[in-house]
Short mmCIF file of C-alpha atoms in Angstrom, two decimals:
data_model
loop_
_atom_site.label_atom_id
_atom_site.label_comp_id
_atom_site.label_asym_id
_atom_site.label_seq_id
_atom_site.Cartn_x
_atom_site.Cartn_y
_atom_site.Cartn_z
CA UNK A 1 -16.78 -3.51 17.18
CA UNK A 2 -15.39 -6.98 17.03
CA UNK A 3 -12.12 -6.66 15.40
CA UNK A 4 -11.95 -10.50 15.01
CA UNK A 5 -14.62 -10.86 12.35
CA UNK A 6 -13.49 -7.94 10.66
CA UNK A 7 -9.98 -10.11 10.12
CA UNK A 8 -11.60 -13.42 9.51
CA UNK A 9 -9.10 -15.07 7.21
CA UNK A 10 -10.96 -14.29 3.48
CA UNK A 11 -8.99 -12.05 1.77
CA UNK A 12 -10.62 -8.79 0.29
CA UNK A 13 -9.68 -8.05 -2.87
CA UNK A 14 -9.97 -4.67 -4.62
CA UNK A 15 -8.70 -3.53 -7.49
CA UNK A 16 -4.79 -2.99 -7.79
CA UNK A 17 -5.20 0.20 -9.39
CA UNK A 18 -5.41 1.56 -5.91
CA UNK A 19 -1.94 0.09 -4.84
CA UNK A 20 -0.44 0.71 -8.21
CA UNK A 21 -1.42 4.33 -8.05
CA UNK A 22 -0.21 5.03 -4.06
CA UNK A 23 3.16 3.39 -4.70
CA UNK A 24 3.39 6.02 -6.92
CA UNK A 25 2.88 8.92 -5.64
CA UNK A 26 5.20 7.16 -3.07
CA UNK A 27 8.14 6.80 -5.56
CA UNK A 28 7.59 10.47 -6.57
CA UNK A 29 7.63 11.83 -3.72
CA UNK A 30 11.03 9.39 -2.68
CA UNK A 31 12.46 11.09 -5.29
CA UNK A 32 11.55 15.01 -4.48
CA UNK A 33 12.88 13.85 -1.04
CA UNK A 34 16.07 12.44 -1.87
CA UNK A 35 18.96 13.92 -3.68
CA UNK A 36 20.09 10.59 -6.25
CA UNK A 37 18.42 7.63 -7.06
CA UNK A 38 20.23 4.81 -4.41
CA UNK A 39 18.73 6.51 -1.47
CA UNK A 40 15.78 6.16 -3.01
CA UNK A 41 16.30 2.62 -3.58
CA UNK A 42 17.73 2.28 -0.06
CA UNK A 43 14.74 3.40 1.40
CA UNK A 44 12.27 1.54 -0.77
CA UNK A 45 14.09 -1.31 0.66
CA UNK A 46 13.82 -0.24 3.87
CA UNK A 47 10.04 0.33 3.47
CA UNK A 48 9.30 -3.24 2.32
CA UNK A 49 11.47 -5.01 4.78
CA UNK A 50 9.04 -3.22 6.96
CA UNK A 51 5.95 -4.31 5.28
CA UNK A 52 7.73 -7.95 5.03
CA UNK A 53 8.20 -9.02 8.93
CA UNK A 54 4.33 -7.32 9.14
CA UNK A 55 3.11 -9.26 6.16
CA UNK A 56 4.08 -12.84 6.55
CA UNK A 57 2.26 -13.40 9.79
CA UNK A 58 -0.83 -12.31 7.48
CA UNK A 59 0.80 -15.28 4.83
CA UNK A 60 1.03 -17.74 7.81
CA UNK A 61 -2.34 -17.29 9.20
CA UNK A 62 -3.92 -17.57 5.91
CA UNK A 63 -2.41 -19.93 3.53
CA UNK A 64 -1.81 -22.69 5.75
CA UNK A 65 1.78 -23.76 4.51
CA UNK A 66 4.06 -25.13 7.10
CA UNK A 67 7.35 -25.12 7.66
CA UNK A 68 10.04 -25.53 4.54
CA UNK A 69 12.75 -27.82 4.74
CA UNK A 70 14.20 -26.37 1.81
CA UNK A 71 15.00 -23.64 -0.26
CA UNK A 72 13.27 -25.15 -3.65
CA UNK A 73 9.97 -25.22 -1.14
CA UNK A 74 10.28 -21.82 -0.08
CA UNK A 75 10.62 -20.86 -3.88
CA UNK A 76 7.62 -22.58 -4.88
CA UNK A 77 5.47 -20.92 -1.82
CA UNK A 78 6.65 -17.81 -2.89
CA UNK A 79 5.67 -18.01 -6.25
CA UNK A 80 2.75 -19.98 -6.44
CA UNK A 81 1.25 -18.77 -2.97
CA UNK A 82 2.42 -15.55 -1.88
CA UNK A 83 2.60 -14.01 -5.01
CA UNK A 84 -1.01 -14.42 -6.33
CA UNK A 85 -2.12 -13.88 -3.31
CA UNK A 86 -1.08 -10.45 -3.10
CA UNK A 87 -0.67 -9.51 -6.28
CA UNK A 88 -3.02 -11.53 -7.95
CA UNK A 89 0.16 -13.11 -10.58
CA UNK A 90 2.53 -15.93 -10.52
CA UNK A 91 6.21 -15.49 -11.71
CA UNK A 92 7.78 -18.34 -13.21
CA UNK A 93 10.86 -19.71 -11.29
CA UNK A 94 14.00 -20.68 -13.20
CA UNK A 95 17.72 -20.26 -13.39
CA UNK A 96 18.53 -22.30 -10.41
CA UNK A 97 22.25 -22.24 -9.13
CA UNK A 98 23.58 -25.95 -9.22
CA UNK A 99 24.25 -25.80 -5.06
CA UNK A 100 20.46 -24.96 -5.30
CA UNK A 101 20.73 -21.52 -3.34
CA UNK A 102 20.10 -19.33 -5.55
CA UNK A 103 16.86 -18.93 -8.16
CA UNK A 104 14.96 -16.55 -10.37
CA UNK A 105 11.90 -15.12 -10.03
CA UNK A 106 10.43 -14.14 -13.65
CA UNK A 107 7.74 -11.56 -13.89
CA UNK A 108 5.90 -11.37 -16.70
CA UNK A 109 3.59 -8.45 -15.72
CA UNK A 110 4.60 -6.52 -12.93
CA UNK A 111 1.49 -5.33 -11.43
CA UNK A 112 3.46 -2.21 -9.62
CA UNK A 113 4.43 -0.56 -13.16
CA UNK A 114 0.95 -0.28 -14.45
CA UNK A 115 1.03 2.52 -15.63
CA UNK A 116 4.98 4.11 -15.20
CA UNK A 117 7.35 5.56 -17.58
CA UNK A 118 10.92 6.31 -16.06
CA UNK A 119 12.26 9.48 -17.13
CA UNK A 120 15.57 9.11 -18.40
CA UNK A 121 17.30 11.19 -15.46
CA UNK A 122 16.42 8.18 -12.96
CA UNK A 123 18.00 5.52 -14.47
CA UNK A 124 19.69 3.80 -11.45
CA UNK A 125 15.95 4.10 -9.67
CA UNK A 126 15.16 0.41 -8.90
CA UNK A 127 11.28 1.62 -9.32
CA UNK A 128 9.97 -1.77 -7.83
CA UNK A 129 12.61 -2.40 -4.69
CA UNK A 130 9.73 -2.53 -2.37
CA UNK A 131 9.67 -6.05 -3.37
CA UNK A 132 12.85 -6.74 -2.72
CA UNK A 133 12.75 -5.52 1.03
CA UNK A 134 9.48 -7.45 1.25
CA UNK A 135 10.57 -10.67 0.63
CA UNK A 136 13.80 -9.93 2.65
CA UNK A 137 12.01 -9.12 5.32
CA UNK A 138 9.13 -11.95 5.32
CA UNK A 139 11.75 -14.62 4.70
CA UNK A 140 13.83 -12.94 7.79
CA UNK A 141 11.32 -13.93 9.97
CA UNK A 142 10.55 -17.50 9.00
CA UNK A 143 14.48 -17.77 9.48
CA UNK A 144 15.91 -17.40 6.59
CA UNK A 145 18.72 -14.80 5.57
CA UNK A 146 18.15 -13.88 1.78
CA UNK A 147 19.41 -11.48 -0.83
CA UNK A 148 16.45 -10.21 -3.77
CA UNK A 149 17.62 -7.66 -5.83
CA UNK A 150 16.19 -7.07 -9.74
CA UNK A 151 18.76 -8.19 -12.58
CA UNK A 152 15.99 -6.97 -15.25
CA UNK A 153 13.57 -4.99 -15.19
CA UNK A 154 10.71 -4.19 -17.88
CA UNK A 155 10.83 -0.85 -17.28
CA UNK A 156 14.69 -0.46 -18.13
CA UNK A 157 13.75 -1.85 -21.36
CA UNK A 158 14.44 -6.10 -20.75
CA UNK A 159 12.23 -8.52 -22.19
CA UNK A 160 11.23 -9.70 -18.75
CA UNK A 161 11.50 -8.44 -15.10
CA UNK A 162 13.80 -10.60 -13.11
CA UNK A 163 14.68 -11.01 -9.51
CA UNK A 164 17.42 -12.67 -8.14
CA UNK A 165 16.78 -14.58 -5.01
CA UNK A 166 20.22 -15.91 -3.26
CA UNK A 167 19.96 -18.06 -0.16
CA UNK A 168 22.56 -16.54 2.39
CA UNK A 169 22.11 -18.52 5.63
CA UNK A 170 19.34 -20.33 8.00
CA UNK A 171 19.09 -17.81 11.25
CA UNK A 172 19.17 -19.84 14.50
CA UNK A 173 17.18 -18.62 16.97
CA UNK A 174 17.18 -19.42 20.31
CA UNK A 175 14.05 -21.43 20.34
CA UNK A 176 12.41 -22.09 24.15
CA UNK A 177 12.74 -26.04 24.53
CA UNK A 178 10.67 -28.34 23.01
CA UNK A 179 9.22 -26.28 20.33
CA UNK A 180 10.46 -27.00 16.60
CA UNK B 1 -6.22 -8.28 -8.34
CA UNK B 2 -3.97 -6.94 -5.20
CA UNK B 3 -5.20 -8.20 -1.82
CA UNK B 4 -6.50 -5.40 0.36
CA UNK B 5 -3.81 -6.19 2.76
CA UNK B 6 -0.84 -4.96 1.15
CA UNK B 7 -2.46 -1.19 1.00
CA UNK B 8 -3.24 -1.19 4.36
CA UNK B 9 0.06 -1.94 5.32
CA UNK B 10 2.06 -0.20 2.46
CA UNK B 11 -0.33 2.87 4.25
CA UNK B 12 1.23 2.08 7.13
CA UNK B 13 4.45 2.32 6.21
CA UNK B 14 3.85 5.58 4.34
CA UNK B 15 2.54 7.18 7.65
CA UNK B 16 5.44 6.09 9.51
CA UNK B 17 8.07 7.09 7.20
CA UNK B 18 6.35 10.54 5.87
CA UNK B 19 3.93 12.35 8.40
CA UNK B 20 6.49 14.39 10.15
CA UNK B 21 8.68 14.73 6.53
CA UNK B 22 8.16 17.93 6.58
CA UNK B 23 8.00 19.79 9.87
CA UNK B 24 7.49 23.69 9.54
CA UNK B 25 6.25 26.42 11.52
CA UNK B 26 2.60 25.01 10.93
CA UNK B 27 3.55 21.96 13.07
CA UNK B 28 1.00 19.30 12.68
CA UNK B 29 -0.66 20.73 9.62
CA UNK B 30 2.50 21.01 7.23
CA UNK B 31 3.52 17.73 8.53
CA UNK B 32 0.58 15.80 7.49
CA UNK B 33 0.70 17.53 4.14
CA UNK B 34 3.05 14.93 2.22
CA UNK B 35 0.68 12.45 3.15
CA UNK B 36 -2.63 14.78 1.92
CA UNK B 37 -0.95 15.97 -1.37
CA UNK B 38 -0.19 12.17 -2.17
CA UNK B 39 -3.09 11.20 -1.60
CA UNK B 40 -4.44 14.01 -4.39
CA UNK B 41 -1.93 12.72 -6.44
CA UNK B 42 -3.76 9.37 -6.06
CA UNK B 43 -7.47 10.50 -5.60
CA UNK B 44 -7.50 12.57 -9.08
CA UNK B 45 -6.09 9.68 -10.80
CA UNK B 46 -8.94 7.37 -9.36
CA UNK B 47 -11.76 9.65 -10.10
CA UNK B 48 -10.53 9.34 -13.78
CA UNK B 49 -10.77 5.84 -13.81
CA UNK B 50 -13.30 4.93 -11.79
CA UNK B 51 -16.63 6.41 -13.41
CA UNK B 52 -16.42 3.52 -16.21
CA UNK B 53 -20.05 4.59 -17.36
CA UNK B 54 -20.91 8.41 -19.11
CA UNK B 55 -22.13 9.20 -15.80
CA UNK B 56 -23.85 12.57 -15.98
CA UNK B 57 -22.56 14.82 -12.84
CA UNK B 58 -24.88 17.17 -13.20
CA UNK B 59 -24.83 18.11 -9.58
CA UNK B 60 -22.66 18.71 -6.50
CA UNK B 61 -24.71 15.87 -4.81
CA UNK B 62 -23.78 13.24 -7.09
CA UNK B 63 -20.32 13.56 -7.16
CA UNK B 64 -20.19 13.21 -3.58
CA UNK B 65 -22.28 10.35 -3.77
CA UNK B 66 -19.93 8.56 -6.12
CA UNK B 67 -17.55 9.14 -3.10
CA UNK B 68 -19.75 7.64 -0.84
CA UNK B 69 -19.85 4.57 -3.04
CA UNK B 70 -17.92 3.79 -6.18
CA UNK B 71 -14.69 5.82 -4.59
CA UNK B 72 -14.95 3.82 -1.05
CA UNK B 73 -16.13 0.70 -2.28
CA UNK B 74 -12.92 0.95 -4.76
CA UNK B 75 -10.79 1.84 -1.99
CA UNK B 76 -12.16 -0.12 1.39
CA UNK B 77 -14.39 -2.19 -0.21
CA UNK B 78 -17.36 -1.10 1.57
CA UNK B 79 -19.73 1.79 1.16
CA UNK B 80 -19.66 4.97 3.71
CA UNK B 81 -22.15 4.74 6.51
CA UNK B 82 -23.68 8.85 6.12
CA UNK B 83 -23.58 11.95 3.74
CA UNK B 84 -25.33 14.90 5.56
CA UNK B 85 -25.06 18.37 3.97
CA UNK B 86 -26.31 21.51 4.62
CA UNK B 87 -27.03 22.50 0.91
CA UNK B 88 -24.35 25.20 0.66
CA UNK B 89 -21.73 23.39 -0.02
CA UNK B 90 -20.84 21.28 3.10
CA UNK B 91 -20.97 17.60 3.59
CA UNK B 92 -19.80 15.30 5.90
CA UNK B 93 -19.08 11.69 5.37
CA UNK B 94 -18.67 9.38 8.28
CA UNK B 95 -17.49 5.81 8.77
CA UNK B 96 -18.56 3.76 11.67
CA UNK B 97 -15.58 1.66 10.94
CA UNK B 98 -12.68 3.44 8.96
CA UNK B 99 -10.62 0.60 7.74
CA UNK B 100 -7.50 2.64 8.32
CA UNK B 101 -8.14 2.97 12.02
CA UNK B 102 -10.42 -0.63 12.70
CA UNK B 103 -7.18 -2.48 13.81
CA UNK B 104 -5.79 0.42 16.14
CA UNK B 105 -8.54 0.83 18.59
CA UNK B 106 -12.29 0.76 19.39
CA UNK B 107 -12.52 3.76 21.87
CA UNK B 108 -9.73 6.35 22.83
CA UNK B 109 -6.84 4.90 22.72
CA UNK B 110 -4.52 5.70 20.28
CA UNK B 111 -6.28 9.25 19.35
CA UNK B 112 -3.70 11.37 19.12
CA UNK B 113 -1.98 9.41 16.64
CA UNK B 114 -5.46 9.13 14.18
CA UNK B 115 -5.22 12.20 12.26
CA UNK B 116 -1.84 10.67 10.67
CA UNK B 117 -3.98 8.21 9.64
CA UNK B 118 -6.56 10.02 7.92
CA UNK B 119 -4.48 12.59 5.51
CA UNK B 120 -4.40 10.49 2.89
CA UNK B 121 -7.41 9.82 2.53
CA UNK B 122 -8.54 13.56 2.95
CA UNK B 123 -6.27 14.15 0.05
CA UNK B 124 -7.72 11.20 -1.79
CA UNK B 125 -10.83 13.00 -1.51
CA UNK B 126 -10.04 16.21 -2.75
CA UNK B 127 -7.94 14.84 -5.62
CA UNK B 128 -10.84 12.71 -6.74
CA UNK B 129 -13.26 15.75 -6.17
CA UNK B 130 -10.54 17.94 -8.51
CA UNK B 131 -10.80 15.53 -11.44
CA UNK B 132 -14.29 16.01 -11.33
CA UNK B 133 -14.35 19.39 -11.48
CA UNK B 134 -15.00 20.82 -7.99
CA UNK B 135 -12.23 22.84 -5.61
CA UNK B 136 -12.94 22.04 -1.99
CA UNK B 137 -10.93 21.65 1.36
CA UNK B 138 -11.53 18.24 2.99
CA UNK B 139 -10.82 17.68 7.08
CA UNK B 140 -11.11 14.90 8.94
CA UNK B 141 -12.31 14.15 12.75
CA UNK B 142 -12.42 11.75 15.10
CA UNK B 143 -13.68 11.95 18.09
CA UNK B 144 -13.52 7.99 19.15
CA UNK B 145 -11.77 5.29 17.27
CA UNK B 146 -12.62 3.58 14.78
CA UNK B 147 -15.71 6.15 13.50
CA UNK B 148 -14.65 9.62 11.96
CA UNK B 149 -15.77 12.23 9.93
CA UNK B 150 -14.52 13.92 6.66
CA UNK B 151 -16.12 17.54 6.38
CA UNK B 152 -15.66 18.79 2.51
CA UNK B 153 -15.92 22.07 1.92
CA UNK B 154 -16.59 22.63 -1.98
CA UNK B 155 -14.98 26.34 -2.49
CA UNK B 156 -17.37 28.29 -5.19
CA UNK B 157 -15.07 29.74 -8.10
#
């Protein structure tokens, strides 16, 4: 079996049901497992950083984007790019800090709450923090140090979902000579 | 639309984080059983969703054969390669090319680690079988990466 063409660089789209439904059962069973709600945030976190440092060599290889020289760039890929190409929707970006390192990330739809109700004894659950460790965790690798964390969230009752992207610091690697 | 991607790895992750959650006397067997009961969880929620037309079930046959297709295709995007039964309540699915397993190996490497990778979808399986009515017990084999089997067992009430 070639593993190459199964790769390829198309992107196979299925339904998000599927995703929708097995982070989920995911959060559920996060929360049988864990005693209070942070842990379970901790850990969703934890889980998307993960899926983050994994996931943007996926991004690189397929979207072609280069390098970005600065954070309004990076906010734009994000948006734009990343987003509907994973989940198929593109937040609007506003709220932008006037240093310009910090921005907003509005959801309308958040495809990861299809179909959730929080009960009211979880209300510190951050039910979508996967997200947040995700784009941590991609951004970590393409050098940059970020913070996401939601400041509204549909399913707490705002008009919106909202996450807060702040620009910490540019890591510097120890890059071998002559390569950029 | 989700891409296909972000299961697979959000699968991943689950495996990593869950498939030894829960480590009792069974060993192996209660360990990979967070994994099979969310997949269920998942599985009986699907098979409520996914038969969009009044499809008739009027037989075993044919709601394995929606697993074969709609419930795969749904799920990996491609149909499964066999269905063999024996008529009494046995069948066994295989895929030549799991998707959950294509990027680990072609061969033996890796084997011992496959089964973790196959839980949820046995639980998938029998959660999507439950919605539609049928009790059954659902293993998976492999016996060289990336092909395996899923042997379901429907239990008569």
């Amino acid at each position: 079996m070639s593993r190459q063409a199964n790769r390829g660089t198309e992107s196979k789209k299925m339904s998000s049901e599927l995703f929708t439904l097995t982070y989920g059962a995911l959060v559920t069973q996060l929360c049988k497992d864990y005693e209070n709600d942070e842990d379970v945030n901790k850990q969703l976190d934890k889980m998307g950083y993960n899926i983050g440092v994994r996931l943007i060599e996926d991004f690189l290889a397929r979207s072609n984007v280069g390098r970005c020289h600065d954070f309004r760039e990076t906010a734009d890929v994000i948006a734009k790019v990343a987003f509907k190409m994973y989940l198929g929707i593109t937040p609007g970006i506003t709220n932008w800090s006037p240093a310009g390192d910090e921005f907003s990330l509005i959801l309308e739809n958040n495809p990861l709450v299809d179909f959730v109700e929080l009960p009211d004894n979880h209300s510190s659950l951050i039910y979508s923090n996967l997200l947040c460790g995700v784009l941590r965790g991609a951004l970590e690798m393409v050098q940059m140090a970020v913070e996401a964390k939601f400041v509204q969230d549909t399913l707490k009752g705002d008009g919106v979902t909202e996450i807060r992207m702040r620009f910490i610091r540019r890591i510097e690697d120890n890059l071998p000579a002559g390569e950029e | 639309m989700a891409d296909a991607v972000l299961f697979e790895f959000l699968h991943m992750e689950m495996v990593a984080e869950l498939w030894a959650y829960d480590p009792g006397p069974g060993g192996q067997k209660t360990s990979l059983s967070v994994l099979e009961s969310m997949g269920f969880r998942v599985g009986q929620a699907l098979g409520e969703r996914l038969p969009r037309e009044t499809l008739a079930f009027r037989e075993e046959l044919d709601a394995l054969k929606f697993l074969c297709k709609d419930l795969w295709a749904a799920v990996f995007q491609k149909q499964i390669d066999g269905l063999r039964t024996n008529h009494q309540g046995t069948y066994v699915l295989q895929d030549n090319s799991f998707p959950l397993l294509v990027r680990m190996a072609s061969g033996l490497q890796y084997l011992e680690e496959a089964p973790k990778f196959l839980a949820f979808t046995c639980g998938l399986l029998r959660g999507a079988l439950s919605t539609l009515g049928l009790k059954s017990s659902v293993t998976a084999s492999v016996a060289a990466l990336p092909t395996c089997k899923f042997q379901v067992v429907i239990q008569k009430s």
